[in-house]
Every structure is written in C-alpha cells, then in structure tokens.
PDB file of C-alpha atoms in Angstrom:
ATOM      1  CA  MET A 721       5.757  13.568   8.614  1.00 35.00           C
ATOM      2  CA  ASP A 722       2.677  13.914   6.420  1.00 41.00           C
ATOM      3  CA  GLY A 723       1.712  11.414   3.717  1.00 41.00           C
ATOM      4  CA  GLN A 724       3.065  13.481   0.842  1.00 38.00           C
ATOM      5  CA  GLN A 725       6.467  13.973   2.488  1.00 38.00           C
ATOM      6  CA  GLN A 726       6.614  10.287   3.353  1.00 41.00           C
ATOM      7  CA  ARG A 727       5.928   9.281  -0.260  1.00 41.00           C
ATOM      8  CA  TRP A 728       9.066  11.104  -1.415  1.00 40.00           C
ATOM      9  CA  SER A 729      11.057   8.344   0.258  1.00 49.00           C
ATOM     10  CA  HIS A 730       9.432   5.928  -2.210  1.00 73.00           C
ATOM     11  CA  SER A 731      10.781   6.067  -5.716  1.00 83.00           C
ATOM     12  CA  ILE A 732       9.084   4.683  -8.798  1.00 88.00           C
ATOM     13  CA  LEU A 733      10.624   3.526 -12.051  1.00 91.00           C
ATOM     14  CA  LEU A 734       7.995   3.985 -14.772  1.00 93.00           C
ATOM     15  CA  VAL A 735       8.779   1.902 -17.866  1.00 94.00           C
ATOM     16  CA  GLU A 736       6.409   2.851 -20.709  1.00 91.00           C
ATOM     17  CA  ASP A 737       6.990   3.506 -24.420  1.00 89.00           C
ATOM     18  CA  ASP A 738       3.975   5.784 -25.052  1.00 89.00           C
ATOM     19  CA  ASP A 739       5.416   9.275 -24.509  1.00 90.00           C
ATOM     20  CA  ASP A 740       2.127  11.018 -23.714  1.00 90.00           C
ATOM     21  CA  PHE A 741       0.979   8.353 -21.280  1.00 89.00           C
ATOM     22  CA  ARG A 742       4.408   8.105 -19.607  1.00 89.00           C
ATOM     23  CA  LEU A 743       4.738  11.863 -19.147  1.00 92.00           C
ATOM     24  CA  GLY A 744       1.138  12.266 -17.974  1.00 90.00           C
ATOM     25  CA  LEU A 745       1.369   9.438 -15.456  1.00 90.00           C
ATOM     26  CA  ALA A 746       4.738  10.660 -14.193  1.00 90.00           C
ATOM     27  CA  GLU A 747       3.331  14.164 -13.702  1.00 89.00           C
ATOM     28  CA  PHE A 748       0.320  12.771 -11.819  1.00 87.00           C
ATOM     29  CA  LEU A 749       2.499  10.616  -9.544  1.00 85.00           C
ATOM     30  CA  ARG A 750       4.871  13.491  -8.834  1.00 86.00           C
ATOM     31  CA  GLY A 751       1.844  15.580  -7.901  1.00 82.00           C
ATOM     32  CA  GLU A 752       0.919  12.825  -5.440  1.00 79.00           C
ATOM     33  CA  GLY A 753       4.364  13.145  -3.882  1.00 78.00           C
ATOM     34  CA  TYR A 754       6.263  10.250  -5.459  1.00 81.00           C
ATOM     35  CA  LEU A 755       9.774  10.470  -6.886  1.00 85.00           C
ATOM     36  CA  VAL A 756       9.452   9.165 -10.465  1.00 88.00           C
ATOM     37  CA  THR A 757      12.126   8.136 -12.959  1.00 90.00           C
ATOM     38  CA  CYS A 758      10.996   7.294 -16.486  1.00 93.00           C
ATOM     39  CA  ALA A 759      12.292   4.888 -19.112  1.00 92.00           C
ATOM     40  CA  ALA A 760      10.893   4.470 -22.635  1.00 93.00           C
ATOM     41  CA  ASN A 761      11.803   0.768 -22.900  1.00 94.00           C
ATOM     42  CA  GLY A 762      13.260  -2.127 -20.976  1.00 92.00           C
ATOM     43  CA  LEU A 763      16.842  -1.446 -22.059  1.00 94.00           C
ATOM     44  CA  GLU A 764      16.709   2.123 -20.693  1.00 95.00           C
ATOM     45  CA  ALA A 765      15.150   0.797 -17.485  1.00 94.00           C
ATOM     46  CA  LEU A 766      17.820  -1.875 -17.083  1.00 93.00           C
ATOM     47  CA  SER A 767      20.550   0.700 -17.621  1.00 92.00           C
ATOM     48  CA  TYR A 768      18.956   2.911 -14.966  1.00 92.00           C
ATOM     49  CA  LEU A 769      18.747   0.040 -12.462  1.00 90.00           C
ATOM     50  CA  LYS A 770      22.416  -0.787 -12.947  1.00 91.00           C
ATOM     51  CA  SER A 771      23.581   2.821 -12.522  1.00 90.00           C
ATOM     52  CA  ALA A 772      21.177   4.148  -9.869  1.00 86.00           C
ATOM     53  CA  PRO A 773      22.674   4.701  -6.417  1.00 84.00           C
ATOM     54  CA  LYS A 774      19.549   3.191  -4.849  1.00 83.00           C
ATOM     55  CA  PRO A 775      16.998   0.882  -6.519  1.00 85.00           C
ATOM     56  CA  PRO A 776      13.422   2.122  -6.890  1.00 86.00           C
ATOM     57  CA  SER A 777      10.781   1.050  -4.370  1.00 83.00           C
ATOM     58  CA  VAL A 778       8.532  -0.186  -7.170  1.00 87.00           C
ATOM     59  CA  VAL A 779       8.526  -0.573 -10.961  1.00 90.00           C
ATOM     60  CA  LEU A 780       5.486   0.277 -13.088  1.00 91.00           C
ATOM     61  CA  LEU A 781       5.933  -1.812 -16.214  1.00 90.00           C
ATOM     62  CA  ASP A 782       4.349  -1.853 -19.646  1.00 89.00           C
ATOM     63  CA  LEU A 783       4.872  -5.150 -21.474  1.00 85.00           C
ATOM     64  CA  LYS A 784       4.741  -4.280 -25.177  1.00 86.00           C
ATOM     65  CA  MET A 785       7.646  -1.958 -25.974  1.00 86.00           C
ATOM     66  CA  PRO A 786      10.286  -1.646 -28.701  1.00 89.00           C
ATOM     67  CA  VAL A 787      14.007  -2.253 -28.116  1.00 91.00           C
ATOM     68  CA  MET A 788      13.425  -4.425 -25.013  1.00 89.00           C
ATOM     69  CA  SER A 789       9.948  -5.568 -24.018  1.00 88.00           C
ATOM     70  CA  GLY A 790       8.620  -5.554 -20.486  1.00 85.00           C
ATOM     71  CA  TRP A 791       8.792  -9.346 -20.568  1.00 86.00           C
ATOM     72  CA  ASP A 792      12.519  -9.308 -21.355  1.00 92.00           C
ATOM     73  CA  PHE A 793      13.207  -6.524 -18.859  1.00 92.00           C
ATOM     74  CA  ARG A 794      11.434  -8.435 -16.082  1.00 91.00           C
ATOM     75  CA  ALA A 795      13.364 -11.599 -16.964  1.00 91.00           C
ATOM     76  CA  LYS A 796      16.629  -9.637 -16.574  1.00 92.00           C
ATOM     77  CA  MET A 797      15.404  -8.254 -13.235  1.00 90.00           C
ATOM     78  CA  LEU A 798      14.614 -11.748 -11.965  1.00 88.00           C
ATOM     79  CA  GLU A 799      18.080 -12.998 -12.985  1.00 91.00           C
ATOM     80  CA  ASP A 800      19.791 -10.379 -10.802  1.00 86.00           C
ATOM     81  CA  SER A 801      19.466 -10.743  -7.015  1.00 83.00           C
ATOM     82  CA  ALA A 802      19.937  -6.979  -6.614  1.00 82.00           C
ATOM     83  CA  PHE A 803      16.723  -6.337  -8.574  1.00 84.00           C
ATOM     84  CA  SER A 804      14.605  -9.478  -8.293  1.00 82.00           C
ATOM     85  CA  SER A 805      12.883  -8.405  -5.074  1.00 79.00           C
ATOM     86  CA  ILE A 806      11.747  -4.996  -6.369  1.00 82.00           C
ATOM     87  CA  PRO A 807       7.934  -5.131  -6.587  1.00 83.00           C
ATOM     88  CA  VAL A 808       6.533  -4.742 -10.106  1.00 84.00           C
ATOM     89  CA  ILE A 809       3.067  -3.508 -11.052  1.00 84.00           C
ATOM     90  CA  VAL A 810       2.281  -4.432 -14.647  1.00 85.00           C
ATOM     91  CA  LEU A 811       0.346  -1.815 -16.637  1.00 87.00           C
ATOM     92  CA  SER A 812      -1.183  -3.573 -19.621  1.00 83.00           C
ATOM     93  CA  GLY A 813      -4.333  -4.026 -21.641  1.00 73.00           C
ATOM     94  CA  ALA A 814      -4.540  -7.775 -21.173  1.00 73.00           C
ATOM     95  CA  VAL A 815      -2.624  -9.853 -18.659  1.00 73.00           C
ATOM     96  CA  THR A 816      -3.596 -13.396 -17.739  1.00 71.00           C
ATOM     97  CA  PRO A 817      -3.091 -15.012 -14.305  1.00 71.00           C
ATOM     98  CA  ALA A 818      -0.392 -17.166 -15.930  1.00 74.00           C
ATOM     99  CA  ASP A 819       1.375 -13.985 -17.101  1.00 73.00           C
ATOM    100  CA  VAL A 820       1.277 -12.583 -13.568  1.00 73.00           C
ATOM    101  CA  ALA A 821       2.802 -15.792 -12.205  1.00 74.00           C
ATOM    102  CA  THR A 822       5.542 -15.843 -14.867  1.00 79.00           C
ATOM    103  CA  LEU A 823       6.354 -12.181 -14.300  1.00 78.00           C
ATOM    104  CA  ARG A 824       6.122 -12.571 -10.515  1.00 80.00           C
ATOM    105  CA  ALA A 825       4.214  -9.280 -10.526  1.00 78.00           C
ATOM    106  CA  ALA A 826       2.990  -7.759  -7.280  1.00 75.00           C
ATOM    107  CA  ALA A 827      -0.104  -6.484  -9.100  1.00 76.00           C
ATOM    108  CA  THR A 828      -1.557  -5.657 -12.498  1.00 79.00           C
ATOM    109  CA  LEU A 829      -3.614  -2.728 -13.661  1.00 78.00           C
ATOM    110  CA  ASN A 830      -5.410  -2.599 -16.995  1.00 79.00           C
ATOM    111  CA  LYS A 831      -5.120   0.367 -19.310  1.00 81.00           C
ATOM    112  CA  PRO A 832      -6.609   2.902 -19.362  1.00 82.00           C
ATOM    113  CA  VAL A 833      -5.238   3.284 -15.852  1.00 81.00           C
ATOM    114  CA  ASP A 834      -7.503   4.316 -12.988  1.00 80.00           C
ATOM    115  CA  PHE A 835      -5.108   6.733 -11.267  1.00 82.00           C
ATOM    116  CA  GLU A 836      -6.769   6.524  -7.856  1.00 80.00           C
ATOM    117  CA  ARG A 837      -6.617   2.719  -7.950  1.00 78.00           C
ATOM    118  CA  LEU A 838      -2.954   2.942  -8.923  1.00 80.00           C
ATOM    119  CA  VAL A 839      -2.181   5.108  -5.889  1.00 81.00           C
ATOM    120  CA  SER A 840      -3.973   2.570  -3.679  1.00 74.00           C
ATOM    121  CA  MET A 841      -1.922  -0.216  -5.249  1.00 74.00           C
ATOM    122  CA  LEU A 842       1.295   1.719  -4.743  1.00 77.00           C
ATOM    123  CA  GLU A 843       0.509   2.304  -1.104  1.00 71.00           C
ATOM    124  CA  GLY A 844      -0.195  -1.408  -0.658  1.00 64.00           C
ATOM    125  CA  THR A 845       2.872  -2.475  -2.627  1.00 57.00           C
ATOM    126  CA  LEU A 846       5.075  -0.106  -0.691  1.00 54.00           C
ATOM    127  CA  LEU A 847       3.946  -1.853   2.473  1.00 57.00           C
ATOM    128  CA  ASP A 848       6.375  -4.534   1.364  1.00 60.00           C
ATOM    129  CA  ALA A 849       9.136  -2.393   2.899  1.00 63.00           C
ATOM    130  CA  CYS A 850       9.984  -2.739   6.586  1.00 68.00           C
ATOM    131  CA  ALA A 851       8.918   0.375   8.511  1.00 68.00           C
ATOM    132  CA  VAL A 852      12.181   0.308  10.482  1.00 70.00           C
ATOM    133  CA  CYS A 853      14.999  -0.697   8.107  1.00 66.00           C
ATOM    134  CA  GLY A 854      13.287  -0.255   4.718  1.00 63.00           C
ATOM    135  CA  GLN A 855      14.245  -3.706   3.442  1.00 63.00           C
ATOM    136  CA  TRP A 856      11.775  -5.664   1.297  1.00 61.00           C
ATOM    137  CA  VAL A 857       9.869  -8.076   3.527  1.00 65.00           C
ATOM    138  CA  GLY A 858       7.982 -10.279   1.059  1.00 60.00           C
ATOM    139  CA  GLU A 859       6.259 -13.174   2.779  1.00 56.00           C
ATOM    140  CA  ARG A 860       8.340 -12.920   5.969  1.00 57.00           C
ATOM    141  CA  ARG A 861       6.447 -10.023   7.442  1.00 56.00           C
ATOM    142  CA  LYS A 862       4.785  -8.946  10.606  1.00 59.00           C
ATOM    143  CA  THR A 863       1.948  -6.501   9.977  1.00 61.00           C
ATOM    144  CA  VAL A 864       1.352  -3.943  12.703  1.00 58.00           C
ATOM    145  CA  THR A 865      -1.926  -2.009  12.689  1.00 57.00           C
ATOM    146  CA  ALA A 866      -3.639   0.654  14.758  1.00 55.00           C
ATOM    147  CA  HIS A 867      -7.411   0.395  14.998  1.00 52.00           C
ATOM    148  CA  GLY A 868      -7.390  -1.577  11.742  1.00 50.00           C
ATOM    149  CA  SER A 869      -6.703   1.520   9.688  1.00 47.00           C
ATOM    150  CA  LEU A 870      -3.036   2.476   9.839  1.00 54.00           C
ATOM    151  CA  ALA A 871      -0.616  -0.266   8.930  1.00 59.00           C
ATOM    152  CA  ALA A 872       3.087  -0.911   8.694  1.00 66.00           C
ATOM    153  CA  VAL A 873       5.128  -4.044   8.223  1.00 68.00           C
ATOM    154  CA  LEU A 874       8.278  -5.278   9.905  1.00 73.00           C
ATOM    155  CA  CYS A 875      10.838  -7.748   8.642  1.00 75.00           C
ATOM    156  CA  LYS A 876      11.960 -10.641  10.837  1.00 77.00           C
ATOM    157  CA  ASN A 877      15.068  -8.704  11.925  1.00 80.00           C
ATOM    158  CA  CYS A 878      13.017  -5.740  13.186  1.00 78.00           C
ATOM    159  CA  GLU A 879      10.137  -7.528  14.936  1.00 79.00           C
ATOM    160  CA  GLU A 880      11.531  -6.345  18.281  1.00 82.00           C
ATOM    161  CA  TYR A 881      10.124  -2.898  17.395  1.00 77.00           C
ATOM    162  CA  THR A 882       6.520  -4.174  17.240  1.00 77.00           C
ATOM    163  CA  GLU A 883       5.439  -2.637  20.545  1.00 81.00           C
ATOM    164  CA  SER A 884       7.041   0.727  19.794  1.00 79.00           C
ATOM    165  CA  LEU A 885       5.588   0.854  16.275  1.00 75.00           C
ATOM    166  CA  THR A 886       2.128  -0.139  17.520  1.00 75.00           C
ATOM    167  CA  SER A 887       2.303   2.648  20.100  1.00 78.00           C
ATOM    168  CA  ASP A 888       3.393   5.185  17.467  1.00 75.00           C
ATOM    169  CA  LEU A 889       0.602   4.113  15.093  1.00 72.00           C
ATOM    170  CA  ASN A 890      -1.987   4.336  17.875  1.00 74.00           C
ATOM    171  CA  GLU A 891      -0.775   7.839  18.778  1.00 77.00           C
ATOM    172  CA  LEU A 892      -0.999   8.879  15.130  1.00 73.00           C
ATOM    173  CA  ALA A 893      -4.496   7.399  14.775  1.00 70.00           C
ATOM    174  CA  LEU A 894      -5.650   9.237  17.913  1.00 75.00           C
ATOM    175  CA  LYS A 895      -4.162  12.512  16.634  1.00 75.00           C
ATOM    176  CA  LEU A 896      -5.881  12.051  13.267  1.00 71.00           C
ATOM    177  CA  ARG A 897      -9.236  11.291  14.910  1.00 74.00           C
ATOM    178  CA  ARG A 898      -8.959  14.416  17.084  1.00 81.00           C
ATOM    179  CA  THR A 899      -8.061  16.565  14.068  1.00 78.00           C
ATOM    180  CA  HIS A 900     -10.930  15.058  12.083  1.00 72.00           C
ATOM    181  CA  ALA A 901     -13.406  15.661  14.932  1.00 77.00           C
ATOM    182  CA  ARG A 902     -12.203  19.241  15.327  1.00 80.00           C
ATOM    183  CA  ASP A 903     -12.500  19.859  11.571  1.00 77.00           C
ATOM    184  CA  ARG A 904     -16.027  18.426  11.499  1.00 75.00           C
ATOM    185  CA  THR A 905     -17.228  20.625  14.358  1.00 78.00           C
ATOM    186  CA  SER A 906     -15.695  23.764  12.812  1.00 73.00           C
ATOM    187  CA  ASN A 907     -17.475  23.208   9.472  1.00 63.00           C
TER     188      ASN A 907
END
C-alpha cells in the first residue's frame, strides 16, 4: 500500500470559520490523500462528531470562531470519553504554552499555515494510532522502527506483534532503498 492510499484510512476534521482558508486547506489535504470533513464552527464540528460512524483520526482546530469557539468545542471534546483521545492540532495566530496545556493539544501551527509542516505534523500525530488495531496509544506506546527511518507504534495489547512489524518495516525499507538505487542509476 503506498503512502497516499494509506493516508485515506486517516480522516481529518477541519474546524475553521474562514471559508477560503477552510476550502483551500481541505483541497490541499485531499490532494495529499487525506479524507477531510469540514466544519465552520465548533457547534457544527460537535454535531459531526456525535453523528459520524467513526471518529476522525485528528482534528485541525481554529480557536476564534462564531457560534462555538474552538476553546468551547475542545472543552466539550474533553468532557466526552468517546472524543477526548482524538489528537487535536490547533491552527491559530497566537497560542501560548499554557493554552496548549489547557487544550491538551497534540501540536500547534501558526497561521499562515506552512502546508508541508502541517503534513509532517499530521504524519507524526497519526503515529498515535496502533499499527495493528488502530486504537489511540497515547503515552502507552511501543515504537517500532526500521533503520531509524520508517516507524510505527503499537499499543500495549498489540506488543506481541513487534517482531513481525519490525520484519515488515525492514522489508519495506530494503525495497525502498533498492527502488531508490535503481531510480538513481537510471537517471
């Protein structure tokens, strides 16, 4: 499965009141292979969370919005055990370390958003999902790497798959190195 196909298994809830920014960012992320759902304010986002068949892998959250602010939306998320563990990346012009702690945000990104940095953050944030069962792992994780470049995490319940996952990652890394070497010699 290539990276773009794999990203489709990761859904994003983008909560942003600026129509142009929201639509532009959603289009960019879809082009990168992510499944994106948009909400124009916290109330719309909360309604989506409550009705969605499966929660998003990550929430991209603006803080200053009409109807229901990002602050209020995040407070509602944290009150509900079904949503409290969903990683949140705050997109804002000015967020203090105290804000990050209060919001329990996985990361923050200042506006204007550096799209490439956002994709890197998403890839890192999505490593909070177990490679075997897909459950959020938080602090109880076992990170498995191949040659320090490919990484996956396992939750405590799936640690028995460490050897198999390490082997699969090493095979993938070897395949990628061979492809890269072949491409370099053909150019």
